GROMACS .gro file of C-alpha atoms in nm:
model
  193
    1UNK     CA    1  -0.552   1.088 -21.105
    2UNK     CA    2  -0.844   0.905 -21.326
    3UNK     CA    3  -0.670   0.719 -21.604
    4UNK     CA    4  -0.895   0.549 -21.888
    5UNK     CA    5  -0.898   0.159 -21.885
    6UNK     CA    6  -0.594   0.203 -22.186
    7UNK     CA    7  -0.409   0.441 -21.960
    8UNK     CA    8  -0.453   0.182 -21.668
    9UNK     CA    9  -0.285  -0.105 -21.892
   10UNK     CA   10   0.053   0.110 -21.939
   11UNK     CA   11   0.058   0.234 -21.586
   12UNK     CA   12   0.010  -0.153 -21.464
   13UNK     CA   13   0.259  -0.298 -21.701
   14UNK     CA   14   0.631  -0.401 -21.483
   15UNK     CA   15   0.820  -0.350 -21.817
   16UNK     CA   16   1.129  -0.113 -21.750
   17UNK     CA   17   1.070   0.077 -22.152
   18UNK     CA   18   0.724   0.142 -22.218
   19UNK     CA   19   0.603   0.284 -22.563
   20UNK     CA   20   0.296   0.400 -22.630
   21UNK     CA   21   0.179   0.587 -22.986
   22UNK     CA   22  -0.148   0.673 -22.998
   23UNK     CA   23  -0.373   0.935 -23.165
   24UNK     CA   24  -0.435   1.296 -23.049
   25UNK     CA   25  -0.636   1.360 -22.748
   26UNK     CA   26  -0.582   1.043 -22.630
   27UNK     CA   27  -0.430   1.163 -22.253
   28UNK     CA   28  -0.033   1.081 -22.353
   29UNK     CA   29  -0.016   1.410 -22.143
   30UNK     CA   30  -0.202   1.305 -21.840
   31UNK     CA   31  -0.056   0.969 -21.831
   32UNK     CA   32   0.299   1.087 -21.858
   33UNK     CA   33   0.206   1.302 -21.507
   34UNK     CA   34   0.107   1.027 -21.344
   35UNK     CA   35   0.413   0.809 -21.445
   36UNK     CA   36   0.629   1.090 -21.365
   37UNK     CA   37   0.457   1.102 -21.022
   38UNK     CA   38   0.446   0.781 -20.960
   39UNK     CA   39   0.815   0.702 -20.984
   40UNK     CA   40   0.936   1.082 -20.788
   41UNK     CA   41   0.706   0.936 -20.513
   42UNK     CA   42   1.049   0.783 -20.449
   43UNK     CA   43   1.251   0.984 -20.189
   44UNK     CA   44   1.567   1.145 -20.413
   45UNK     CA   45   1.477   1.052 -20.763
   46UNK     CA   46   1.554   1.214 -21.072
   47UNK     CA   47   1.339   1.232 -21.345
   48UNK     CA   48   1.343   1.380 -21.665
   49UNK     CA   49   1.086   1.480 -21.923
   50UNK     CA   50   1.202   1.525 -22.282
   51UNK     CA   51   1.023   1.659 -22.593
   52UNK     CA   52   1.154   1.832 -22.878
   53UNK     CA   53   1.234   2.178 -22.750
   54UNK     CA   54   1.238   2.334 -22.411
   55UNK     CA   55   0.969   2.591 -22.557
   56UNK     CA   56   0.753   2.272 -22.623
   57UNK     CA   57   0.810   2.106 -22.247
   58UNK     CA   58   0.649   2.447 -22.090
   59UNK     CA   59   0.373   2.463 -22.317
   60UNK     CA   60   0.254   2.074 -22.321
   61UNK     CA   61   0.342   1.986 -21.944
   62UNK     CA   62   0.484   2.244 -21.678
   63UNK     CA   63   0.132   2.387 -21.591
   64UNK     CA   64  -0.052   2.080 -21.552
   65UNK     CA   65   0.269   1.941 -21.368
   66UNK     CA   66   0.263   2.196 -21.153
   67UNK     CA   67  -0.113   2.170 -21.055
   68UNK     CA   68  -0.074   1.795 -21.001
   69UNK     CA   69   0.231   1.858 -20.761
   70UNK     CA   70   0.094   2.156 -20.581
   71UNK     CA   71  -0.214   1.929 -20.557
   72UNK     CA   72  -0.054   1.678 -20.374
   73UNK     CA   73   0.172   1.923 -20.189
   74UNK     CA   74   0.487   1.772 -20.337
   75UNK     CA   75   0.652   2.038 -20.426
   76UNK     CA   76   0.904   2.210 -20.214
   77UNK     CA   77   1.096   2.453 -20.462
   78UNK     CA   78   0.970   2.523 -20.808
   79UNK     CA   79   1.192   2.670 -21.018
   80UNK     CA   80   1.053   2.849 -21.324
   81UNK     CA   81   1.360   2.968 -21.534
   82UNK     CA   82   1.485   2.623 -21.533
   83UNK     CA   83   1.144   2.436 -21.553
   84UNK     CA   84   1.206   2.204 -21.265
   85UNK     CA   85   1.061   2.120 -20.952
   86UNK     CA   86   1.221   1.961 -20.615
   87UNK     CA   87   0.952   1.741 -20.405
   88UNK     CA   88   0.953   1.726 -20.004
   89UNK     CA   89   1.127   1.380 -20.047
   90UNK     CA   90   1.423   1.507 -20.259
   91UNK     CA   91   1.304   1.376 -20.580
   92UNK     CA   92   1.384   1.634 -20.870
   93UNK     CA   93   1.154   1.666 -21.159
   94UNK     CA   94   1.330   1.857 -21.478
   95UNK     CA   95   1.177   1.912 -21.796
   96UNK     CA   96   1.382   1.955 -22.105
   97UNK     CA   97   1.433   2.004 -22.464
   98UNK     CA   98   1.596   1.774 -22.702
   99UNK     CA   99   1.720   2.069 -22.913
  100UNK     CA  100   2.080   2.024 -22.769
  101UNK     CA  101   2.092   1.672 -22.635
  102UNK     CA  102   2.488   1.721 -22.561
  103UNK     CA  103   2.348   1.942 -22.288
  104UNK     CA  104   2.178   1.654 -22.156
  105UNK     CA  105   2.491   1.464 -22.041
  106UNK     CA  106   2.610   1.372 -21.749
  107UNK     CA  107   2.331   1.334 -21.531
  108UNK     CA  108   2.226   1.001 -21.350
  109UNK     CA  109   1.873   0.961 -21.428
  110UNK     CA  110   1.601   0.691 -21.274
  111UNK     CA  111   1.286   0.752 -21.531
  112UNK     CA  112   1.246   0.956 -21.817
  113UNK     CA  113   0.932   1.060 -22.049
  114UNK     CA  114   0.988   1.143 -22.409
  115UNK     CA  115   0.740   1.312 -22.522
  116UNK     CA  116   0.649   1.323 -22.936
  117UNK     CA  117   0.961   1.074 -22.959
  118UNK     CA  118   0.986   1.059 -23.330
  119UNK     CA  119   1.046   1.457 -23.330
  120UNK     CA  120   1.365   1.369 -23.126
  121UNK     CA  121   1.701   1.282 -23.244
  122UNK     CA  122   1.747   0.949 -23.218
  123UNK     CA  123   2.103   0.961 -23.060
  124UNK     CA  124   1.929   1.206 -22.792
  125UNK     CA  125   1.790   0.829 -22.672
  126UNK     CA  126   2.100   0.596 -22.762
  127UNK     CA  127   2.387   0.865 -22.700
  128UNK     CA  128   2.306   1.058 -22.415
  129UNK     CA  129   1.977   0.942 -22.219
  130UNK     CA  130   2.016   0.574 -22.205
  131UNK     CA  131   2.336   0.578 -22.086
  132UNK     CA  132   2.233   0.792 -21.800
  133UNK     CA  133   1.967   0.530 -21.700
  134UNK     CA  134   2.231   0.274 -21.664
  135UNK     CA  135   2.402   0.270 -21.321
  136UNK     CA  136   2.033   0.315 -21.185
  137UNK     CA  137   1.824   0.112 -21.366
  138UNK     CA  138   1.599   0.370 -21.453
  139UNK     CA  139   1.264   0.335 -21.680
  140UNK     CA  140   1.161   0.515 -21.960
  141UNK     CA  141   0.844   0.565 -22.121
  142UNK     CA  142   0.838   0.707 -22.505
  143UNK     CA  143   0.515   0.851 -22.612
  144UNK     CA  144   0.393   1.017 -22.941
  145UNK     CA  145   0.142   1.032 -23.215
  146UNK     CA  146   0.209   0.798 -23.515
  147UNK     CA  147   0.446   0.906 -23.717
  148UNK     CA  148   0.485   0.611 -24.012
  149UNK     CA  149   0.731   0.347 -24.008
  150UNK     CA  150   1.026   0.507 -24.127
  151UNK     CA  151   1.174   0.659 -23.766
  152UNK     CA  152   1.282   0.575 -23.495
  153UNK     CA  153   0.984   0.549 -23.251
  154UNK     CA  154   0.853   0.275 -23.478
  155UNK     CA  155   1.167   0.102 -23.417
  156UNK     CA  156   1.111   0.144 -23.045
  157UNK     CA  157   0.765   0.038 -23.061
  158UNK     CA  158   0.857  -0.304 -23.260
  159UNK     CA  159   1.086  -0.394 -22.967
  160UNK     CA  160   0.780  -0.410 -22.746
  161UNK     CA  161   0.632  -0.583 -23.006
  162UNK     CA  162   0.906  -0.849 -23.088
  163UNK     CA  163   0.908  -0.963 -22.716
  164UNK     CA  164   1.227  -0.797 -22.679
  165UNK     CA  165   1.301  -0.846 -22.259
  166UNK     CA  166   1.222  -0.504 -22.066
  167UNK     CA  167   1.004  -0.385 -22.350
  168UNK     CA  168   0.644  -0.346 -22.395
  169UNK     CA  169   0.416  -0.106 -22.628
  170UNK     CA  170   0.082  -0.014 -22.730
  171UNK     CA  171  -0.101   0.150 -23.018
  172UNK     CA  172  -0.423   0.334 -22.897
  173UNK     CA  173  -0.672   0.574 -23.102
  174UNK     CA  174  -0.822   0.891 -22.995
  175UNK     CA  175  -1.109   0.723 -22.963
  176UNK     CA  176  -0.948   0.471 -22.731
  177UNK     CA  177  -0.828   0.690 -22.484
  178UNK     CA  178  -1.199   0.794 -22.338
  179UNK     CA  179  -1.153   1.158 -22.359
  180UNK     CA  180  -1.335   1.300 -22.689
  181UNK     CA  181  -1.637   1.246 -22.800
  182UNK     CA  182  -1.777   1.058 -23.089
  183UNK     CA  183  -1.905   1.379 -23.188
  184UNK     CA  184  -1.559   1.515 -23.189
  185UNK     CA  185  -1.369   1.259 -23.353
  186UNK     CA  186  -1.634   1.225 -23.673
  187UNK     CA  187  -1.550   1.559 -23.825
  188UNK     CA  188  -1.163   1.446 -23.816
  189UNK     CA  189  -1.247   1.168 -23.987
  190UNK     CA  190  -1.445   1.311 -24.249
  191UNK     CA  191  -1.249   1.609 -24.320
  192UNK     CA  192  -0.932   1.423 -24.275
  193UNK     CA  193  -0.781   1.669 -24.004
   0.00000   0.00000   0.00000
């Protein structure tokens, strides 16, 4: 999977929680994939993708998911009404919404993707998810457009900043990211869409 030179720096970096907020178009899509793939390369792994509603994981990520896995020939059983997808090595891939995160619980997990984090409820992360990371060590990586300063993916974003141990994040444009044009990104800027 091509990555831009920005998308190469996440990928490459050791840190255990990864945050990256960047502008629209920038591949937070693609690069989740390949994270995702990259750690259920690992025989019996679970993984989780998270984003603000179930209707939201199968419209940003199942089909493209899907078409990476069948690509490879990953998959083994893909199940549709439940959005999730068992590899040849026993590593389970689930997407899911953060609508309910009670419904969430009591899984052990060993990476996770949020997707548009600050649309999540924060105790989704410090309540339910994290906890499930625990006994495995399991990574995360939070990704999202910026949202401001005032929630919670900020506050996740500063840790990487701080130096805080296991934590590292990034702040990209669209422009950044290698996938739109210069062309393309003018008119947002002078419309202000």
């Amino acid at each position: 999977m091509k990555l831009s030179e920005p998308q190469k720096t996440v990928a490459n970096s050791k840190s255990r929680f990864r945050v990256v907020i960047a502008g629209r178009r920038f591949g937070k899509t693609m690069l989740s994939i390949r994270e995702i793939c990259y750690h259920a390369r690992i025989p019996n792994r679970d993984i989780f993708y998270i984003t603000s509603s179930y209707r939201a994981a199968k419209m940003i990520v199942w089909k493209p998911l899907k078409k990476r896995l069948l690509q490879l020939q990953w998959a083994k059983k893909i199940n549709e009404s439940e959005l999730s997808i068992v590899l040849v090595n026993g590593s389970t891939i689930s997407l899911k919404g953060a609508e309910n995160g009670d419904a969430l619980r009591g899984v052990s997990l060993d990476f996770v993707v949020f997707d548009e984090v600050a649309s999540v409820e924060e105790s989704v992360w410090t309540e339910v998810i994290r906890p499930a990371l625990a006994d495995r060590q399991g990574g995360a990586l939070f990704i999202g457009t910026p949202q401001g300063k005032s929630n919670w993916s900020y506050d996740l974003w500063r840790l990487g900043q701080d130096g805080v141990d296991d934590w590292n994040s990034w702040q990209f444009t669209t422009k950044q990211g290698g996938w739109v044009t210069d062309e393309e990104i003018v008119p947002f800027i002078v419309t202000g869409k």
